[in-house]
Short mmCIF file of C-alpha atoms in Angstrom, two decimals:
data_model
loop_
_atom_site.label_atom_id
_atom_site.label_comp_id
_atom_site.label_asym_id
_atom_site.label_seq_id
_atom_site.Cartn_x
_atom_site.Cartn_y
_atom_site.Cartn_z
CA UNK A 266 -14.54 9.58 2.43
CA UNK A 267 -10.79 9.99 2.44
CA UNK A 268 -8.77 10.59 -0.69
CA UNK A 269 -5.23 11.22 -1.83
CA UNK A 270 -4.07 13.08 -4.92
CA UNK A 271 -0.68 12.87 -6.55
CA UNK A 272 -0.92 15.50 -9.26
CA UNK A 273 2.11 14.36 -11.25
CA UNK A 274 2.17 11.02 -13.03
CA UNK A 275 5.89 11.40 -13.66
CA UNK A 276 8.72 13.47 -12.24
CA UNK A 277 12.11 13.70 -13.93
CA UNK A 278 15.12 15.02 -12.06
CA UNK A 279 18.84 15.07 -12.72
CA UNK A 280 21.08 13.06 -10.44
CA UNK A 281 22.36 15.21 -7.60
CA UNK A 282 19.49 17.67 -7.81
CA UNK A 283 16.80 17.95 -5.12
CA UNK A 284 13.56 16.13 -5.78
CA UNK A 285 9.97 16.70 -4.70
CA UNK A 286 7.03 14.36 -5.20
CA UNK A 287 3.73 16.04 -4.40
CA UNK A 288 0.79 14.71 -2.42
CA UNK A 289 -2.41 16.28 -1.14
CA UNK A 290 -5.00 14.55 0.99
CA UNK A 291 -8.55 14.80 2.22
CA UNK A 292 -9.85 13.20 5.41
CA UNK A 293 -12.66 14.01 7.80
CA UNK A 294 -10.59 13.53 10.90
CA UNK A 295 -6.92 13.60 11.79
CA UNK A 296 -4.70 12.13 9.09
CA UNK A 297 -2.11 9.44 9.26
CA UNK A 298 0.11 9.95 6.23
CA UNK A 299 2.54 7.56 4.62
CA UNK A 300 4.93 7.32 1.72
CA UNK A 301 5.77 4.02 0.10
CA UNK A 302 8.09 3.18 -2.79
CA UNK A 303 7.69 0.36 -5.29
CA UNK A 304 10.44 -1.02 -7.47
CA UNK A 305 9.58 -3.07 -10.58
CA UNK A 306 7.99 -6.43 -9.79
CA UNK A 307 8.21 -5.78 -6.08
CA UNK A 308 5.83 -4.99 -3.27
CA UNK A 309 5.65 -1.66 -1.51
CA UNK A 310 8.41 -0.54 0.84
CA UNK A 311 7.67 1.84 3.67
CA UNK A 312 9.58 5.13 3.56
CA UNK A 313 8.13 7.34 6.27
CA UNK A 314 5.00 8.36 8.12
CA UNK A 315 3.42 11.34 9.82
CA UNK A 316 1.33 10.80 12.92
CA UNK A 317 1.60 13.97 14.94
CA UNK A 318 4.20 16.41 16.14
CA UNK A 319 7.02 17.85 14.05
CA UNK A 320 5.83 18.73 10.56
CA UNK A 321 9.11 17.59 9.00
CA UNK A 322 9.41 13.84 9.02
CA UNK A 323 12.60 12.01 8.19
CA UNK A 324 12.55 8.53 6.73
CA UNK A 325 14.55 5.86 4.99
CA UNK A 326 17.20 6.36 2.30
CA UNK A 327 17.54 10.11 2.98
CA UNK A 328 13.93 10.94 2.21
CA UNK A 329 11.88 13.38 4.20
CA UNK A 330 8.38 14.79 3.97
CA UNK A 331 6.74 17.99 5.09
CA UNK A 332 3.25 17.95 6.54
CA UNK A 333 1.24 21.11 5.91
CA UNK A 334 -2.14 21.06 7.54
CA UNK A 335 -3.43 24.30 6.04
CA UNK A 336 -2.61 23.12 2.52
CA UNK A 337 -3.49 19.49 3.30
CA UNK A 338 -0.24 18.44 1.71
CA UNK A 339 2.47 15.92 2.47
CA UNK A 340 5.19 16.34 -0.14
CA UNK A 341 8.10 13.92 -0.31
CA UNK A 342 11.56 15.43 -0.67
CA UNK A 343 15.21 14.48 -0.95
CA UNK A 344 18.09 16.94 -1.09
CA UNK A 345 20.14 15.04 -3.66
CA UNK A 346 18.60 12.45 -5.99
CA UNK A 347 20.30 9.17 -6.89
CA UNK A 348 19.71 7.09 -9.99
CA UNK A 349 18.72 4.26 -7.66
CA UNK A 350 15.81 6.40 -6.40
CA UNK A 351 14.05 5.80 -9.72
CA UNK A 352 10.84 3.99 -8.82
CA UNK A 353 7.10 4.41 -8.31
CA UNK A 354 6.14 6.43 -5.24
CA UNK A 355 2.82 6.23 -3.45
CA UNK A 356 1.33 8.57 -0.91
CA UNK A 357 -1.31 7.06 1.39
CA UNK A 358 -3.63 8.23 4.13
CA UNK A 359 -5.33 6.54 7.00
CA UNK A 360 -8.21 8.34 8.65
CA UNK A 361 -7.72 7.99 12.37
CA UNK A 362 -11.41 8.54 12.98
CA UNK A 363 -12.75 5.78 10.76
CA UNK A 364 -13.12 2.06 11.30
CA UNK A 365 -12.01 1.59 14.87
CA UNK A 366 -8.52 0.22 14.75
CA UNK A 367 -8.55 -0.30 11.00
CA UNK A 368 -5.25 -0.11 9.16
CA UNK A 369 -6.95 0.49 5.81
CA UNK A 370 -4.96 2.82 3.61
CA UNK A 371 -6.20 4.95 0.74
CA UNK A 372 -3.48 5.41 -1.86
CA UNK A 373 -2.77 8.01 -4.47
CA UNK A 374 -2.34 6.91 -8.09
CA UNK A 375 1.43 6.96 -7.76
CA UNK A 376 4.20 9.10 -9.24
CA UNK A 377 6.93 7.62 -11.35
CA UNK A 378 10.25 9.17 -10.45
CA UNK A 379 13.04 9.04 -13.00
CA UNK A 380 16.47 10.22 -11.96
CA UNK A 381 18.60 10.98 -14.97
CA UNK A 382 22.35 10.35 -14.75
CA UNK B 57 12.36 -11.19 11.32
CA UNK B 58 11.14 -12.61 8.07
CA UNK B 59 8.98 -10.29 6.02
CA UNK B 60 5.52 -10.83 4.65
CA UNK B 61 5.44 -13.79 2.31
CA UNK B 62 2.94 -14.45 -0.43
CA UNK B 63 2.39 -17.58 -2.47
CA UNK B 64 2.34 -18.20 -5.29
CA UNK B 65 4.24 -15.31 -6.84
CA UNK B 66 2.75 -15.84 -10.29
CA UNK B 67 -0.47 -17.44 -11.38
CA UNK B 68 -2.18 -17.92 -14.72
CA UNK B 69 -5.85 -18.86 -14.83
CA UNK B 70 -8.65 -18.82 -17.36
CA UNK B 71 -11.97 -17.06 -17.15
CA UNK B 72 -14.50 -18.80 -14.95
CA UNK B 73 -11.95 -20.54 -12.78
CA UNK B 74 -11.33 -19.75 -9.16
CA UNK B 75 -8.09 -18.97 -7.39
CA UNK B 76 -6.74 -18.91 -3.84
CA UNK B 77 -3.85 -16.71 -2.79
CA UNK B 78 -1.96 -17.08 0.46
CA UNK B 79 -0.26 -14.61 2.76
CA UNK B 80 1.89 -15.17 5.84
CA UNK B 81 2.32 -12.01 7.93
CA UNK B 82 5.36 -10.94 9.86
CA UNK B 83 5.67 -12.97 13.04
CA UNK B 84 3.63 -11.37 15.80
CA UNK B 85 1.44 -9.33 13.47
CA UNK B 86 -2.25 -10.06 13.79
CA UNK B 87 -3.66 -7.69 11.18
CA UNK B 88 -3.60 -8.63 7.51
CA UNK B 89 -4.90 -6.48 4.67
CA UNK B 90 -5.26 -7.22 0.97
CA UNK B 91 -4.97 -4.77 -1.90
CA UNK B 92 -5.42 -5.07 -5.65
CA UNK B 93 -3.07 -3.14 -7.89
CA UNK B 94 -3.86 -2.51 -11.55
CA UNK B 95 -2.50 0.07 -14.00
CA UNK B 96 -5.92 1.63 -14.45
CA UNK B 97 -7.29 1.68 -10.91
CA UNK B 98 -4.07 1.82 -8.92
CA UNK B 99 -4.05 0.37 -5.42
CA UNK B 100 -7.46 -0.54 -4.09
CA UNK B 101 -8.30 -1.93 -0.68
CA UNK B 102 -9.96 -5.36 -0.69
CA UNK B 103 -10.34 -6.36 2.95
CA UNK B 104 -8.71 -6.45 6.34
CA UNK B 105 -8.60 -9.17 8.96
CA UNK B 106 -7.66 -9.10 12.59
CA UNK B 107 -7.73 -12.15 14.86
CA UNK B 108 -9.70 -14.15 12.29
CA UNK B 109 -12.38 -11.46 11.96
CA UNK B 110 -12.97 -9.30 8.92
CA UNK B 111 -12.74 -5.72 10.17
CA UNK B 112 -13.19 -3.86 6.95
CA UNK B 113 -14.12 -4.54 3.35
CA UNK B 114 -13.55 -2.55 0.20
CA UNK B 115 -15.89 -2.03 -2.71
CA UNK B 116 -15.42 -5.33 -4.53
CA UNK B 117 -18.01 -7.88 -5.64
CA UNK B 118 -18.81 -10.91 -3.57
CA UNK B 119 -16.62 -13.05 -5.83
CA UNK B 120 -13.74 -11.75 -3.74
CA UNK B 121 -13.53 -13.30 -0.31
CA UNK B 122 -10.96 -13.94 2.33
CA UNK B 123 -10.27 -15.48 5.67
CA UNK B 124 -7.68 -15.48 8.39
CA UNK B 125 -6.52 -18.44 10.40
CA UNK B 126 -5.60 -18.68 14.06
CA UNK B 127 -1.90 -18.34 13.21
CA UNK B 128 -2.71 -15.04 11.41
CA UNK B 129 -2.04 -16.46 7.98
CA UNK B 130 -4.59 -15.27 5.48
CA UNK B 131 -6.03 -16.45 2.21
CA UNK B 132 -8.06 -14.65 -0.36
CA UNK B 133 -10.24 -16.34 -2.92
CA UNK B 134 -11.60 -15.10 -6.20
CA UNK B 135 -14.31 -17.16 -7.83
CA UNK B 136 -15.56 -17.06 -11.40
CA UNK B 137 -12.52 -15.17 -12.62
CA UNK B 138 -12.92 -12.35 -15.11
CA UNK B 139 -10.32 -10.81 -17.39
CA UNK B 140 -10.46 -7.65 -15.27
CA UNK B 141 -9.25 -9.56 -12.24
CA UNK B 142 -5.77 -9.65 -13.72
CA UNK B 143 -3.71 -7.69 -11.25
CA UNK B 144 -0.98 -7.69 -8.65
CA UNK B 145 -2.50 -8.73 -5.33
CA UNK B 146 -0.63 -7.36 -2.35
CA UNK B 147 -0.88 -8.49 1.22
CA UNK B 148 0.19 -6.29 4.12
CA UNK B 149 0.54 -6.97 7.81
CA UNK B 150 0.55 -4.68 10.81
CA UNK B 151 1.05 -4.83 14.56
CA UNK B 152 -1.53 -4.41 17.26
CA UNK B 153 -4.82 -2.74 16.48
CA UNK B 154 -4.90 0.88 17.60
CA UNK B 155 -1.15 1.32 17.46
CA UNK B 156 0.56 3.69 15.08
CA UNK B 157 2.31 1.04 13.06
CA UNK B 158 2.69 1.16 9.34
CA UNK B 159 1.74 -1.72 7.10
CA UNK B 160 4.44 -3.98 5.75
CA UNK B 161 3.82 -5.35 2.28
CA UNK B 162 4.68 -8.64 0.71
CA UNK B 163 6.05 -9.01 -2.84
CA UNK B 164 2.61 -9.71 -4.24
CA UNK B 165 1.00 -12.38 -6.37
CA UNK B 166 0.75 -11.55 -10.06
CA UNK B 167 -2.54 -13.04 -11.35
CA UNK B 168 -3.13 -13.24 -15.07
CA UNK B 169 -6.58 -14.26 -16.29
CA UNK B 170 -6.77 -15.47 -19.88
#
């Protein structure tokens, strides 16, 4: 079975400082990895994904993520945090080898990011 | 393109009742998935439909059911509601099966069971 772990329930960072939100995963086959963001009373917004290729993936709103196969990690990063980045962030994985064609995602518990002015 | 829409946005029911939630995917998307989000359990997969067929089902009791129509719109139904069914129910749509597309989520339906 596939799983995702986000070891930090909350991350606090000062505005202008770099931020990192951690994610590790476990799948039996090749992973599809995603980051989503959720603002209060809203659905999930897609930020970026890793399928294959370059280990550094760039996404929306200046976010990027680094895929590390040996550490089974997919940490989300941003060079300079904004107050408007404060939200709930979810890492998700899709096992490419399960459920032919299925889009089913397994999500981490989420990390609340607070950017302090 | 319009995004994923879900109706209603908010719903209050009492224990024992049943409820139907609706989801309209992005135009052209044929895959619709449903997720339940609660503070305790996080985001959990309910089921996935593609071309009116259920492709995948999560670990939920049979009180939770769904269907997809020929226009790709989907409904999910919860019968005999329990207090623990209070949650945000999210619908997501995706492009063609087998492609590398991400899922696009709707705003959710907030269900409160009293």
